[in-house]
């Protein structure tokens, strides 16, 4: 799997706007066939820092995401809400080891 | 959910050892009742850099993990394999929005 970790730091008075816009993007992104996860997490020490943890089947899945209407809308919405350019690091996954294992079923616990 | 992101950079000739030890830790960690995810991902630009993406139901779940035999074994195994101290950032999740949504079912796609 291809994983993109996007670190952002938002202007405090745009924090709620950023969260709302990103929730909308997330809800649509997880419906994309190439997407497996889109987690938005907020830093415990600094509520203005967020990470987007995006998992796609492959790099093409990420490329397809960047052409969607919901991504482009989000990108334009949030453009002026950051204190600095967002930073992205790309990874591939070693664990979970199989595609099936990416399905974490809470019901099993 | 409580999320710990652990960034590590390993000494190149211990990279395979690190991967093997961490896979063993991961396989056991995802069986803990308080754990939802333990992803090990490898940086595309630098194969010596890894991130561990650990999701627990709450901070107590993480505390329980740190008392397990598999965690303590891993901690001791890898202690001398890093180029610098590992860095951890803690988060809480905003998306997925419900516990049920943390169950990403590949079969649905």
CSV table of C-alpha atoms in Angstrom, one decimal:
chain,number,residue,atom,x,y,z
A,1,UNK,CA,0.0,0.0,0.0
A,2,UNK,CA,1.0,3.6,-0.7
A,3,UNK,CA,0.8,5.9,2.3
A,4,UNK,CA,0.9,9.7,2.3
A,5,UNK,CA,1.4,11.5,5.7
A,6,UNK,CA,0.5,15.2,5.4
A,7,UNK,CA,1.4,17.5,8.2
A,8,UNK,CA,-0.4,20.8,8.5
A,9,UNK,CA,-0.4,23.7,10.9
A,10,UNK,CA,-3.4,25.9,10.7
A,11,UNK,CA,-4.0,29.5,11.7
A,12,UNK,CA,-5.9,29.2,15.0
A,13,UNK,CA,-9.0,31.2,14.0
A,14,UNK,CA,-9.4,29.0,10.9
A,15,UNK,CA,-9.1,25.8,12.8
A,16,UNK,CA,-12.8,25.0,12.9
A,17,UNK,CA,-13.1,25.8,9.2
A,18,UNK,CA,-10.2,23.5,8.5
A,19,UNK,CA,-11.7,20.7,10.5
A,20,UNK,CA,-15.1,21.0,8.8
A,21,UNK,CA,-13.6,21.2,5.3
A,22,UNK,CA,-11.3,18.2,5.9
A,23,UNK,CA,-14.1,16.1,7.4
A,24,UNK,CA,-16.1,16.7,4.1
A,25,UNK,CA,-13.0,15.7,2.1
A,26,UNK,CA,-12.4,12.6,4.2
A,27,UNK,CA,-16.0,11.4,4.0
A,28,UNK,CA,-15.8,11.5,0.2
A,29,UNK,CA,-12.2,10.2,-0.1
A,30,UNK,CA,-12.9,6.9,1.8
A,31,UNK,CA,-15.5,6.2,-0.9
A,32,UNK,CA,-12.9,6.2,-3.6
A,33,UNK,CA,-12.1,2.7,-4.9
A,34,UNK,CA,-8.4,3.3,-4.6
A,35,UNK,CA,-8.5,4.6,-1.0
A,36,UNK,CA,-8.2,2.5,2.1
A,37,UNK,CA,-8.0,5.1,4.8
A,38,UNK,CA,-8.1,8.8,5.4
A,39,UNK,CA,-7.5,9.5,9.1
A,40,UNK,CA,-7.5,13.1,10.3
A,41,UNK,CA,-5.8,13.3,13.7
A,42,UNK,CA,-5.1,16.3,15.9
A,43,UNK,CA,-1.9,16.8,17.9
A,44,UNK,CA,-2.5,16.5,21.7
A,45,UNK,CA,0.2,19.1,22.5
A,46,UNK,CA,-0.8,21.7,19.8
A,47,UNK,CA,-4.4,21.7,18.6
A,48,UNK,CA,-3.4,23.7,15.5
A,49,UNK,CA,-1.3,20.8,14.2
A,50,UNK,CA,-2.9,18.0,12.3
A,51,UNK,CA,-1.8,14.9,10.4
A,52,UNK,CA,-3.7,13.4,7.5
A,53,UNK,CA,-2.9,9.7,7.2
A,54,UNK,CA,-3.9,8.6,3.7
A,55,UNK,CA,-3.6,5.0,2.5
A,56,UNK,CA,-4.1,4.1,-1.1
A,57,UNK,CA,-3.8,0.7,-2.9
A,58,UNK,CA,-1.0,2.3,-4.9
A,59,UNK,CA,0.4,5.6,-6.1
A,60,UNK,CA,-2.2,5.7,-8.9
A,61,UNK,CA,-4.9,5.7,-6.2
A,62,UNK,CA,-3.4,8.8,-4.8
A,63,UNK,CA,-3.1,10.4,-8.3
A,64,UNK,CA,-6.8,9.6,-8.9
A,65,UNK,CA,-7.7,11.2,-5.6
A,66,UNK,CA,-6.0,14.5,-6.6
A,67,UNK,CA,-8.3,14.7,-9.6
A,68,UNK,CA,-11.6,14.4,-7.7
A,69,UNK,CA,-13.9,17.3,-7.2
A,70,UNK,CA,-13.9,16.9,-3.4
A,71,UNK,CA,-10.1,17.1,-3.3
A,72,UNK,CA,-9.9,20.1,-5.5
A,73,UNK,CA,-12.6,21.9,-3.5
A,74,UNK,CA,-10.8,21.1,-0.3
A,75,UNK,CA,-7.5,22.3,-1.7
A,76,UNK,CA,-8.9,25.6,-2.7
A,77,UNK,CA,-10.9,26.0,0.6
A,78,UNK,CA,-7.9,25.5,2.9
A,79,UNK,CA,-5.3,27.2,0.8
A,80,UNK,CA,-5.0,30.3,3.0
A,81,UNK,CA,-5.6,28.7,6.4
A,82,UNK,CA,-2.1,27.3,7.0
A,83,UNK,CA,0.7,29.0,8.9
A,84,UNK,CA,3.2,27.4,6.5
A,85,UNK,CA,3.2,25.1,3.5
A,86,UNK,CA,1.9,21.6,4.3
A,87,UNK,CA,4.5,18.9,4.4
A,88,UNK,CA,4.0,15.4,2.9
A,89,UNK,CA,6.1,12.3,3.4
A,90,UNK,CA,5.4,9.2,1.3
A,91,UNK,CA,5.7,5.6,2.5
A,92,UNK,CA,4.9,2.1,1.6
A,93,UNK,CA,3.5,-0.4,4.1
A,94,UNK,CA,5.2,-3.4,5.6
A,95,UNK,CA,2.5,-4.1,8.1
A,96,UNK,CA,-0.4,-5.0,7.8
A,97,UNK,CA,1.2,-7.7,5.7
A,98,UNK,CA,-1.8,-8.6,3.4
A,99,UNK,CA,-4.6,-6.6,1.9
A,100,UNK,CA,-7.1,-8.6,4.0
A,101,UNK,CA,-5.3,-7.5,7.2
A,102,UNK,CA,-5.9,-3.9,6.4
A,103,UNK,CA,-9.6,-4.6,7.3
A,104,UNK,CA,-9.5,-4.1,11.0
A,105,UNK,CA,-12.8,-5.4,12.2
A,106,UNK,CA,-13.8,-4.1,15.6
A,107,UNK,CA,-16.5,-6.8,15.8
A,108,UNK,CA,-13.7,-9.4,16.2
A,109,UNK,CA,-12.7,-7.8,19.5
B,1,UNK,CA,-9.1,7.2,19.6
B,2,UNK,CA,-5.6,7.8,20.8
B,3,UNK,CA,-2.9,7.8,18.1
B,4,UNK,CA,0.9,7.5,18.6
B,5,UNK,CA,3.1,8.2,15.7
B,6,UNK,CA,6.6,7.0,16.3
B,7,UNK,CA,9.4,8.1,13.9
B,8,UNK,CA,12.5,6.0,13.8
B,9,UNK,CA,15.7,6.1,11.7
B,10,UNK,CA,17.7,2.9,11.8
B,11,UNK,CA,21.3,2.0,11.2
B,12,UNK,CA,21.4,0.6,7.7
B,13,UNK,CA,23.0,-2.8,8.5
B,14,UNK,CA,20.3,-3.3,11.2
B,15,UNK,CA,17.4,-2.5,9.0
B,16,UNK,CA,16.4,-6.0,8.3
B,17,UNK,CA,16.7,-6.9,12.0
B,18,UNK,CA,14.5,-3.9,12.8
B,19,UNK,CA,11.9,-4.9,10.3
B,20,UNK,CA,11.8,-8.5,11.6
B,21,UNK,CA,11.6,-7.5,15.2
B,22,UNK,CA,8.9,-4.9,14.5
B,23,UNK,CA,6.8,-7.3,12.5
B,24,UNK,CA,6.7,-9.7,15.4
B,25,UNK,CA,5.7,-6.8,17.8
B,26,UNK,CA,3.0,-5.7,15.3
B,27,UNK,CA,1.5,-9.1,14.9
B,28,UNK,CA,1.1,-9.4,18.7
B,29,UNK,CA,0.0,-5.8,19.3
B,30,UNK,CA,-3.0,-6.0,16.9
B,31,UNK,CA,-4.3,-8.8,19.1
B,32,UNK,CA,-4.4,-6.5,22.2
B,33,UNK,CA,-8.0,-5.6,23.1
B,34,UNK,CA,-7.1,-1.9,23.4
B,35,UNK,CA,-5.3,-1.7,20.0
B,36,UNK,CA,-7.0,-0.9,16.7
B,37,UNK,CA,-4.0,-0.5,14.4
B,38,UNK,CA,-0.3,-0.9,14.3
B,39,UNK,CA,1.0,0.0,10.8
B,40,UNK,CA,4.7,-0.1,10.0
B,41,UNK,CA,5.5,2.0,7.0
B,42,UNK,CA,8.8,2.7,5.3
B,43,UNK,CA,9.8,6.0,3.8
B,44,UNK,CA,10.0,6.0,0.0
B,45,UNK,CA,12.9,8.4,-0.1
B,46,UNK,CA,14.9,6.9,2.7
B,47,UNK,CA,14.5,3.2,3.4
B,48,UNK,CA,16.1,3.7,6.8
B,49,UNK,CA,13.3,5.8,8.0
B,50,UNK,CA,10.1,4.2,9.3
B,51,UNK,CA,6.9,5.3,11.0
B,52,UNK,CA,4.9,3.3,13.4
B,53,UNK,CA,1.2,4.4,13.4
B,54,UNK,CA,-0.4,3.0,16.5
B,55,UNK,CA,-4.0,3.5,17.3
B,56,UNK,CA,-5.6,2.6,20.6
B,57,UNK,CA,-9.1,3.0,22.0
B,58,UNK,CA,-7.6,5.4,24.6
B,59,UNK,CA,-4.4,6.4,26.4
B,60,UNK,CA,-4.9,3.5,28.8
B,61,UNK,CA,-4.7,1.1,25.8
B,62,UNK,CA,-1.3,2.5,24.9
B,63,UNK,CA,-0.2,2.2,28.6
B,64,UNK,CA,-1.3,-1.4,28.6
B,65,UNK,CA,0.7,-2.1,25.4
B,66,UNK,CA,3.8,-0.8,27.1
B,67,UNK,CA,3.5,-3.5,29.8
B,68,UNK,CA,3.2,-6.4,27.4
B,69,UNK,CA,6.0,-9.0,26.9
B,70,UNK,CA,6.1,-8.4,23.2
B,71,UNK,CA,6.6,-4.7,23.6
B,72,UNK,CA,9.3,-5.1,26.2
B,73,UNK,CA,11.1,-7.7,24.1
B,74,UNK,CA,10.9,-5.4,21.0
B,75,UNK,CA,12.1,-2.4,23.0
B,76,UNK,CA,15.2,-4.2,24.2
B,77,UNK,CA,15.9,-5.8,20.8
B,78,UNK,CA,15.9,-2.6,18.9
B,79,UNK,CA,17.5,-0.3,21.5
B,80,UNK,CA,20.9,-0.2,19.8
B,81,UNK,CA,19.7,-0.1,16.2
B,82,UNK,CA,18.7,3.6,15.9
B,83,UNK,CA,20.8,6.4,14.6
B,84,UNK,CA,19.1,8.7,17.1
B,85,UNK,CA,16.4,8.5,19.7
B,86,UNK,CA,13.0,7.7,18.3
B,87,UNK,CA,10.5,10.5,18.2
B,88,UNK,CA,6.8,10.1,19.2
B,89,UNK,CA,3.9,12.5,18.6
B,90,UNK,CA,0.5,11.9,20.2
B,91,UNK,CA,-2.8,12.7,18.6
B,92,UNK,CA,-6.5,12.0,18.9
B,93,UNK,CA,-8.6,11.2,16.0
B,94,UNK,CA,-11.3,13.4,14.3
B,95,UNK,CA,-11.9,11.1,11.4
B,96,UNK,CA,-13.0,8.3,11.2
B,97,UNK,CA,-15.9,9.8,13.2
B,98,UNK,CA,-17.3,6.7,14.9
B,99,UNK,CA,-15.7,3.5,16.3
B,100,UNK,CA,-17.6,1.5,13.6
B,101,UNK,CA,-15.9,3.5,10.8
B,102,UNK,CA,-12.5,2.5,12.0
B,103,UNK,CA,-13.4,-0.9,10.6
B,104,UNK,CA,-12.3,-0.5,7.0
B,105,UNK,CA,-13.7,-3.4,5.2
B,106,UNK,CA,-12.0,-4.1,1.9
B,107,UNK,CA,-14.8,-6.4,0.9
B,108,UNK,CA,-17.1,-3.5,0.5
B,109,UNK,CA,-15.0,-2.1,-2.4
